[in-house]
Amino acid sequence: MAAGGRVRFNVGGQVFETTTTTLANAGRDSMLGALLDSSWNVSSSSPSGGGVAEYFIDRNPACFAVLLDLLRTGSLHVPPHLPEKLLYCEALYYGLLDHVRAARWGAFDGDRLRHAASVPGRAPGDGTAIRAAPDGGCCVAHGGAVRVYNWMLDERRPVSLDHSQVNDAVYLDAATLLIAARERLGKRDGGMAAFSAASGDLCHRFRVAHDRQVKSFTAGALAFDQDSRIFASCKGRLNEYGIGVWDRVTGEQADFFYEQPGCALGDADKLQWLDATNALMVATLFPKADNCFIGLLDFRAKNVVWSWSDAGAAASLDDKRVLHAIAMEDERSVCVINQYDDLGFLDLRSGAGGVRWSSRSKLMNRKVPGEESCYPKLATHGGQLFSSMNDSISVFSGPEYVLTSTLRRSHGGAICDFSIGGDRLFALHNEENVFDVWETPPPPII
Amino acid sequence: MSGGGPPRKRNFKIEAFKNRVELDPKYAERTWKVLEHAIHEIYNHNASGLSFEELYRSAYNMVLHKYGEKLYDGLQSTMTWRLKEISKSIEAAQGGLFLEELNAKWMDHNKALQMIRDILMYMDRTYVPTSHRTPVHELGLNLWRDHIIRSPMIHSRLVNTLLDLIKGERMGEVINRGLMRSITKMLMDLGPAVYQDDFEKLFLDVSASFYSVESQEFIECCDCGNYLKKAERRLNEEMERVSHYLDAGSEAKITSVVEKEMIANHMHRLVHMENSGLVNMLVDDRYEDLGRMYSLFRRVPDGLSTIRDVMTSYLRETGKQLVMDPESLKDPVEFVQRLLNEKDKHDKIISVAFGNDKTFQNALNSSFEYFINLNNRSPEFISLYVDDKLRKGLKGATEEDVEVIMDKVMMLFRYLQEKDVFEKYYKQHLAKRLLSGKTVSDDAERSMIVKLKTECGYQFTSKLEGMFTDMKTSQDTMQDFYAKKSEELGDGPTLDVHILTTGSWPTQPSPPCNLPTEILTVCEKFRAYYLGTHNGRRLTWQTNMGTADIKATFGKGQKHELNVSTYQMCVLMLFNNADGLTYKDIERDTEIPASDLKRCLQSLACVKGKNVLRKEPMSKDISEDDTFYFNDKFTSKLVKVKIGTVVAQKESEPEKQETRQRVEEDRKPQIEAAIVRIMKSRRVLDHNSIVAEVTKQLQARFLPNPVVIKKRIESLIEREFLERDKVDRKLYRYLA
């Protein structure tokens, strides 16, 4: 290696000098790391003696300058004239794409989000769901296809389900996408399958068997736990309703929790694994079901350990109906939202009590009659609570969940779904399937 | 890439560009040749002439221009070809050099693989994941596995070499552990499945047969202790082997093989081995061997229960012998001492060798419970032991020692089923100790009672405590009596009265004897005094329980102080007025019950050194025709002479029967009370349930006999506490 740790690069005719310490930031698993590795420099070190080693690289010098600065300072500064895509290509060449991704935006903070991009959709019809990938990419499900985007927001090959209706999608990891689809009459095509997020290819189809007979089914909501289990709400042909459980490693069915009277499971809108409680939250909500039901399933004891239902409580259409629910991160309560965008809480530690509706309603309710609206959705992240209403997303913080931020863009119409992951927030708009990407800028220099 | 010809129309330019990229089919071939050459050079240790940047760019270009598949396939076939060459050179290696050669080539391959991966890094990042190919590094390992490790010429040779070396090491040879470490690490690097399928499984099989043979040899020629030592050493060796050159995951597997072959398969034979098995170890207190057996057997299923079962049956057998041995019944103190020694011995074994295992402690306890209750005199003997200890045994012993002994006794007490019998005896013995003033330490007595109280509750000891209170009040009363009445009493004999509450003490009604007039006077005075201070009480003299100190002057003028019982005093006082008296005279004058009188005369006339009376005719036994004389020639070195009564310390057979009977009588109301309690709350119950419940309730005191319970139920039916159900005769109803 060069004396004094100095290294000289000639990149596309432009000479750069840097140190091995700076280059060490690239890591051994990058092109620059391999270039300087001793196994490739057996001869060059000894004859050049005390001189500075020089390497020629046939690449774009402008991009190299940006990437070298990234290695030097850890932050990314892209000159206005430099196309982002070109920089990404160059970063991929050097094996530094992960570095660029890490420097591109900061750790997620709901109160510091800025609008980073709007990606126009092309699919006709309403989008069903948007899901954030752990690496900053996302996927949009609409109709019979799932469009997949990487974190650079380049569209990959879509996952095609041969026009089966997609009910839910979830990223098992950055490379694997789990999709639940509706079964069509006469075709044994519904169910649940894992697809490669990179290529869109089918990886594994999950089966349900009752009495050792494989049955076709419609998969609804999806969830998975920390260890290796995947859960899906299932509707079979012959009233085989319930929650299916599969082993993520083997792909085989591990369990099936059959629906009991009074707890609608097979039609669930949302499943959520609660790690500390070691239970699965199942929420079957209006308008899919006339009566809302939220319950916690314990798979070891095979019973419903906690449940709430509004059966018998709601008389008219004007009554507050629970439209979406999410278990809070401390697993002490479930947050719910109604058609007036009121937030309410259910206590998980006590027996089934009523919903404590917060009193902030009406004031916030900006619903214009006649305007197309969407059902509200909820999400939590890092102690903050997010709820979508019409064309904006509200951020609530602190132990009392006070409104601290509102995210709104002028076009695209109402938000039908949103998702947080990979330090980004994706919001899918009702009109034309355009989705917005919100991210937190890197921390300020001082 | 220079542009094509000058475009005439704008949209044509784009098409021209597109075609341009797809042209030049030779480009890919040419580039691949360069890369292929580089791969060969890397394997040939000739990489210094290669330019990394150029190779990287070439691979990048191939992937960029959609030749990723060609690049990947080319890599695969080139590497396969190289590995086949390598496999030939490894096959050619002779004997001991085989492993060295394999290891050296493996190092080379790893190094080469790293460099190839460097060149093809771009392909690894882009082409491989989207086309579901195996990443380069993994591919290199898989190829090595398939073409080297699993090649028919190498596979069995490799495994056999490894197994031979391990066998050699087991036989005491020194092998190159570093090399072994490298080879097993290589197998692990190729994936845990390779290590397990291609090596570990065979290793375990071979080990199993090795240890099966070896353990058979050992068991034929070694005693149990030695065998266990060898097994332990083998076990440690295997664990050491794993830590030196096998994967850590193998430890549990190989140890379980050794455990199964060397321990589990021979467990019963080892435990029952003649002259050296478990029983011999227990007898000889071989803590080290026992500890080894415990720690080894603990590793195998049913190991500990095997030890425990043998220990239990041994304990029961020896215990049974101990308590049924007619020899040991002769001396109760010795009997209990032997029980305690037995307990101490096994407690120590359990704590030293068996790691204070709770299940072993339970087995010990249940064994003791079993055999102690085989002998129905155990309660009596334990009480006698305490009596002995509190009487004299503890002289000079510190308070802690007393506590230790008492705690041990309590342990035995806990095993007793008939705790009420013990109570009965304890009361008798305590009464004797208190009244004769023989108790050594009041603290020790009280501490014993506290222990009984914590064990059995207040009820059990309330009467015992009452006895202590009586002693204290008696003392106060006597002081008061003498303080107030001393002038009145003059020079008469000093009286010391113990006022015993009826019921607290084990008194038997016995007719009072005729006291000498001097004594009688004082007694009457005391009675007047006592009844004067306490209203509504009745005093009955228990002359059979008292003692007296009398001064006697013998023939040559020598004076002695005689310590005698009240009866003896009465007899001796008669001789103040007469030289010789017949048995009949004495009996008439004193009115002492015949059996007591005989005993009392025997002690006065027949014990050598204490014969203050002379009997005619001389014989050992007292008969009704004997005549007694004052023995003028009595001498003794001591001024104070204690004349004991001839009493059997241990109960005689009829006394035993009597005590038994009294215990049975006492149990009746207790059983009835329990039945009534139960029926009062349950109203209706069948016979078997009542028996079960009564047994449960009374367990702390004694084990009631079902026949007795049945009798009590019948008695209660007669007295109309209960009735039989009219339909189901097995059911009883409670009548309020």
Short mmCIF file of C-alpha atoms in Angstrom, two decimals, chain A residues 162-432:
data_model
loop_
_atom_site.label_atom_id
_atom_site.label_comp_id
_atom_site.label_asym_id
_atom_site.label_seq_id
_atom_site.Cartn_x
_atom_site.Cartn_y
_atom_site.Cartn_z
CA ASP A 162 -53.33 -12.89 -13.05
CA HIS A 163 -56.03 -10.37 -12.17
CA SER A 164 -56.93 -11.79 -8.75
CA GLN A 165 -57.95 -9.01 -6.43
CA VAL A 166 -55.18 -8.14 -3.96
CA ASN A 167 -56.43 -7.79 -0.40
CA ASP A 168 -53.25 -7.05 1.51
CA ALA A 169 -49.50 -6.95 1.04
CA VAL A 170 -46.65 -6.92 3.54
CA TYR A 171 -42.84 -6.91 3.28
CA LEU A 172 -41.36 -9.89 5.13
CA ASP A 173 -37.98 -8.35 4.45
CA ALA A 174 -36.56 -6.00 1.85
CA ALA A 175 -36.41 -8.80 -0.73
CA THR A 176 -39.63 -10.70 0.00
CA LEU A 177 -43.15 -9.48 -0.48
CA LEU A 178 -46.13 -11.35 0.92
CA ILE A 179 -49.42 -10.89 -0.90
CA ALA A 180 -52.94 -11.95 0.05
CA ALA A 181 -55.44 -12.37 -2.75
CA ARG A 182 -59.13 -13.04 -3.14
CA GLU A 183 -60.29 -16.31 -4.55
CA ARG A 184 -62.51 -16.05 -7.60
CA LEU A 185 -65.42 -18.33 -8.03
CA GLY A 186 -64.55 -21.42 -10.02
CA LYS A 187 -60.81 -20.80 -9.93
CA ARG A 188 -58.55 -22.10 -7.25
CA ASP A 189 -56.35 -19.05 -7.46
CA GLY A 190 -56.73 -17.03 -4.24
CA GLY A 191 -54.71 -17.36 -1.09
CA MET A 192 -51.35 -16.12 -0.03
CA ALA A 193 -47.91 -16.22 -1.62
CA ALA A 194 -44.44 -14.80 -1.21
CA PHE A 195 -42.86 -12.97 -4.17
CA SER A 196 -39.38 -11.69 -4.80
CA ALA A 197 -39.47 -7.92 -4.51
CA ALA A 198 -36.50 -7.66 -6.88
CA SER A 199 -37.80 -9.75 -9.75
CA GLY A 200 -41.53 -10.09 -9.10
CA ASP A 201 -41.26 -13.87 -9.31
CA LEU A 202 -43.34 -16.20 -7.20
CA CYS A 203 -41.23 -17.72 -4.41
CA HIS A 204 -43.66 -19.79 -2.37
CA ARG A 205 -47.37 -20.33 -2.19
CA PHE A 206 -48.80 -20.88 1.28
CA ARG A 207 -51.41 -23.61 1.58
CA VAL A 208 -54.24 -24.18 3.98
CA ALA A 209 -55.30 -27.69 4.83
CA HIS A 210 -58.35 -28.71 6.81
CA ASP A 211 -58.46 -32.33 7.88
CA ARG A 212 -55.37 -32.90 5.75
CA GLN A 213 -57.13 -31.71 2.61
CA VAL A 214 -55.69 -28.70 0.85
CA LYS A 215 -58.39 -26.07 0.43
CA SER A 216 -58.53 -22.95 -1.63
CA PHE A 217 -59.24 -19.81 0.30
CA THR A 218 -59.36 -16.05 0.24
CA ALA A 219 -56.63 -14.43 2.29
CA GLY A 220 -57.44 -11.10 3.92
CA ALA A 221 -55.21 -9.20 6.30
CA LEU A 222 -51.60 -10.26 6.90
CA ALA A 223 -49.16 -10.03 9.78
CA PHE A 224 -45.97 -11.72 11.00
CA ASP A 225 -44.12 -11.94 14.29
CA GLN A 226 -40.48 -11.55 15.31
CA ASP A 227 -39.63 -15.22 15.20
CA SER A 228 -40.91 -17.09 12.22
CA ARG A 229 -44.66 -17.08 12.05
CA ILE A 230 -46.92 -15.57 9.41
CA PHE A 231 -50.59 -14.92 10.10
CA ALA A 232 -53.43 -14.35 7.65
CA SER A 233 -57.17 -14.08 7.99
CA CYS A 234 -58.69 -16.81 5.83
CA LYS A 235 -62.08 -17.44 4.33
CA GLY A 236 -62.56 -20.91 2.96
CA ARG A 237 -65.26 -22.18 0.69
CA LEU A 238 -67.02 -24.19 3.36
CA ASN A 239 -67.13 -21.77 6.27
CA GLU A 240 -63.53 -22.54 7.12
CA TYR A 241 -63.08 -19.10 8.57
CA GLY A 242 -60.29 -18.16 10.89
CA ILE A 243 -56.66 -17.17 11.21
CA GLY A 244 -54.08 -19.32 9.47
CA VAL A 245 -50.53 -19.58 10.80
CA TRP A 246 -47.52 -20.58 8.73
CA ASP A 247 -43.87 -21.15 9.49
CA ARG A 248 -41.81 -18.61 7.64
CA VAL A 249 -38.80 -20.90 7.27
CA THR A 250 -40.51 -24.03 6.02
CA GLY A 251 -43.51 -22.32 4.43
CA GLU A 252 -45.77 -24.98 5.91
CA GLN A 253 -49.01 -24.38 7.76
CA ALA A 254 -48.35 -24.47 11.49
CA ASP A 255 -51.74 -23.82 13.01
CA PHE A 256 -55.28 -22.67 12.31
CA PHE A 257 -57.39 -20.67 14.73
CA TYR A 258 -61.00 -21.35 13.83
CA GLU A 259 -63.52 -18.58 14.15
CA GLN A 260 -65.66 -18.82 17.27
CA PRO A 261 -69.17 -17.42 17.54
CA GLY A 262 -69.04 -13.72 18.31
CA CYS A 263 -65.50 -13.17 17.07
CA ALA A 264 -65.25 -12.52 13.37
CA LEU A 265 -61.75 -13.61 12.33
CA GLY A 266 -61.89 -14.73 8.70
CA ASP A 267 -62.97 -11.31 7.43
CA ALA A 268 -60.49 -9.32 9.49
CA ASP A 269 -59.39 -5.88 8.26
CA LYS A 270 -56.23 -5.78 10.28
CA LEU A 271 -53.91 -8.20 12.01
CA GLN A 272 -51.11 -7.03 14.26
CA TRP A 273 -48.67 -9.12 16.27
CA LEU A 274 -48.12 -7.85 19.82
CA ASP A 275 -44.72 -9.07 20.89
CA ALA A 276 -44.76 -8.24 24.59
CA THR A 277 -48.27 -9.64 25.05
CA ASN A 278 -47.47 -12.62 22.84
CA ALA A 279 -50.83 -12.32 21.15
CA LEU A 280 -52.26 -11.41 17.77
CA MET A 281 -54.66 -8.48 17.50
CA VAL A 282 -57.49 -9.12 15.06
CA ALA A 283 -59.80 -6.27 14.03
CA THR A 284 -62.90 -6.81 11.91
CA LEU A 285 -64.46 -3.41 11.30
CA PHE A 286 -67.23 -1.47 9.65
CA PRO A 287 -68.17 -1.49 6.78
CA LYS A 288 -66.86 -4.98 6.11
CA ALA A 289 -68.83 -6.23 9.08
CA ASP A 290 -71.93 -4.75 10.62
CA ASN A 291 -70.53 -5.13 14.08
CA CYS A 292 -66.97 -4.18 14.84
CA PHE A 293 -64.89 -6.74 16.69
CA ILE A 294 -61.38 -6.38 18.08
CA GLY A 295 -59.77 -9.29 19.87
CA LEU A 296 -56.41 -10.63 21.05
CA LEU A 297 -55.68 -14.26 20.20
CA ASP A 298 -53.30 -16.33 22.29
CA PHE A 299 -52.09 -19.21 20.15
CA ARG A 300 -50.52 -21.14 23.01
CA ALA A 301 -53.71 -21.23 25.04
CA LYS A 302 -55.83 -21.28 21.87
CA ASN A 303 -58.28 -18.71 23.12
CA VAL A 304 -59.34 -15.09 22.85
CA VAL A 305 -57.69 -13.40 25.81
CA TRP A 306 -59.25 -9.95 25.31
CA SER A 307 -62.01 -8.69 23.09
CA TRP A 308 -64.23 -5.72 22.39
CA SER A 309 -67.27 -5.43 20.17
CA ASP A 310 -69.87 -2.78 19.47
CA ALA A 311 -72.55 -5.37 18.79
CA GLY A 312 -75.84 -3.95 20.00
CA ALA A 313 -74.33 -0.54 20.76
CA ALA A 314 -74.70 1.14 17.38
CA ALA A 315 -78.27 1.68 16.32
CA SER A 316 -78.22 4.12 13.44
CA LEU A 317 -75.81 4.97 10.66
CA ASP A 318 -74.96 8.27 12.32
CA ASP A 319 -73.48 6.55 15.34
CA LYS A 320 -69.75 6.47 15.67
CA ARG A 321 -68.44 3.38 13.95
CA VAL A 322 -64.86 2.15 14.28
CA LEU A 323 -63.27 2.24 10.83
CA HIS A 324 -59.66 1.43 11.63
CA ALA A 325 -57.73 0.24 14.64
CA ILE A 326 -54.12 -0.11 15.69
CA ALA A 327 -52.50 -1.39 18.85
CA MET A 328 -50.20 1.24 20.35
CA GLU A 329 -46.51 0.46 20.65
CA ASP A 330 -46.62 0.08 24.44
CA GLU A 331 -49.31 -2.59 23.88
CA ARG A 332 -51.44 -1.07 26.60
CA SER A 333 -54.20 0.24 24.40
CA VAL A 334 -55.74 0.05 20.97
CA CYS A 335 -56.33 3.30 19.08
CA VAL A 336 -59.45 3.45 16.91
CA ILE A 337 -60.87 6.05 14.54
CA ASN A 338 -64.46 6.68 13.38
CA GLN A 339 -66.17 8.27 10.38
CA TYR A 340 -65.94 11.73 12.01
CA ASP A 341 -62.19 11.32 12.32
CA ASP A 342 -62.43 11.07 16.08
CA LEU A 343 -59.66 9.13 17.79
CA GLY A 344 -60.59 6.76 20.55
CA PHE A 345 -58.75 4.39 22.85
CA LEU A 346 -59.50 0.94 24.22
CA ASP A 347 -57.64 -0.25 27.30
CA LEU A 348 -55.96 -3.61 26.70
CA ARG A 349 -55.05 -4.23 30.30
CA SER A 350 -58.55 -4.19 31.71
CA GLY A 351 -61.49 -6.23 30.52
CA ALA A 352 -63.53 -5.05 27.60
CA GLY A 353 -64.62 -1.53 28.48
CA GLY A 354 -65.97 1.10 26.16
CA VAL A 355 -64.07 3.33 23.74
CA ARG A 356 -62.73 6.52 25.28
CA TRP A 357 -63.33 8.95 22.39
CA SER A 358 -61.11 11.98 22.47
CA SER A 359 -62.95 15.26 22.32
CA ARG A 360 -61.07 16.92 19.51
CA SER A 361 -63.70 15.99 16.92
CA LYS A 362 -65.92 18.40 14.91
CA LEU A 363 -63.31 21.16 14.92
CA MET A 364 -61.00 19.08 12.83
CA ASN A 365 -63.77 17.73 10.71
CA ARG A 366 -63.32 19.58 7.47
CA LYS A 367 -65.31 17.18 5.38
CA VAL A 368 -66.91 18.96 2.44
CA PRO A 369 -70.16 17.32 1.46
CA GLY A 370 -70.07 15.79 -1.99
CA GLU A 371 -66.30 15.52 -2.13
CA GLU A 372 -65.09 11.97 -2.49
CA SER A 373 -63.63 10.80 0.75
CA CYS A 374 -61.75 7.79 1.96
CA TYR A 375 -61.92 5.77 5.13
CA PRO A 376 -59.34 6.99 7.62
CA LYS A 377 -56.27 4.90 8.43
CA LEU A 378 -53.97 4.77 11.44
CA ALA A 379 -50.29 4.04 11.96
CA THR A 380 -47.76 4.31 14.80
CA HIS A 381 -44.04 4.89 14.69
CA GLY A 382 -41.52 5.79 17.35
CA GLY A 383 -44.14 6.81 19.90
CA GLN A 384 -46.04 8.96 17.41
CA LEU A 385 -49.51 8.28 16.10
CA PHE A 386 -50.48 9.01 12.50
CA SER A 387 -53.96 9.20 11.07
CA SER A 388 -55.05 9.96 7.55
CA MET A 389 -58.14 12.06 6.92
CA ASN A 390 -59.15 13.12 3.48
CA ASP A 391 -56.10 14.67 1.79
CA SER A 392 -53.89 15.06 4.84
CA ILE A 393 -52.10 13.05 7.50
CA SER A 394 -52.09 14.19 11.12
CA VAL A 395 -49.19 13.47 13.43
CA PHE A 396 -49.89 13.15 17.15
CA SER A 397 -47.09 13.06 19.70
CA GLY A 398 -46.45 12.77 23.40
CA PRO A 399 -48.16 10.72 26.06
CA GLU A 400 -51.44 12.58 25.48
CA TYR A 401 -51.20 12.33 21.69
CA VAL A 402 -51.64 15.98 20.85
CA LEU A 403 -51.65 17.06 17.22
CA THR A 404 -48.14 18.24 16.34
CA SER A 405 -47.95 18.20 12.54
CA THR A 406 -50.11 17.92 9.45
CA LEU A 407 -48.83 16.60 6.13
CA ARG A 408 -50.77 17.79 3.07
CA ARG A 409 -50.14 18.13 -0.66
CA SER A 410 -52.31 20.06 -2.94
CA HIS A 411 -53.12 17.47 -5.55
CA GLY A 412 -54.02 13.80 -5.75
CA GLY A 413 -57.23 13.95 -3.76
CA ALA A 414 -58.01 12.06 -0.60
CA ILE A 415 -55.46 9.66 0.90
CA CYS A 416 -56.74 6.11 0.76
CA ASP A 417 -53.77 4.46 2.45
CA PHE A 418 -50.37 5.29 3.89
CA SER A 419 -47.47 3.35 5.34
CA ILE A 420 -44.29 4.04 7.31
CA GLY A 421 -41.06 2.07 6.88
CA GLY A 422 -37.43 2.39 5.88
CA ASP A 423 -37.47 5.84 7.52
CA ARG A 424 -40.01 7.07 5.00
CA LEU A 425 -43.73 7.71 4.89
CA PHE A 426 -45.65 6.81 1.73
CA ALA A 427 -49.14 8.21 1.16
CA LEU A 428 -51.32 6.83 -1.63
CA HIS A 429 -53.84 9.24 -3.07
CA ASN A 430 -57.21 8.28 -4.34
CA GLU A 431 -57.01 10.08 -7.66
CA GLU A 432 -54.79 8.55 -10.31
#
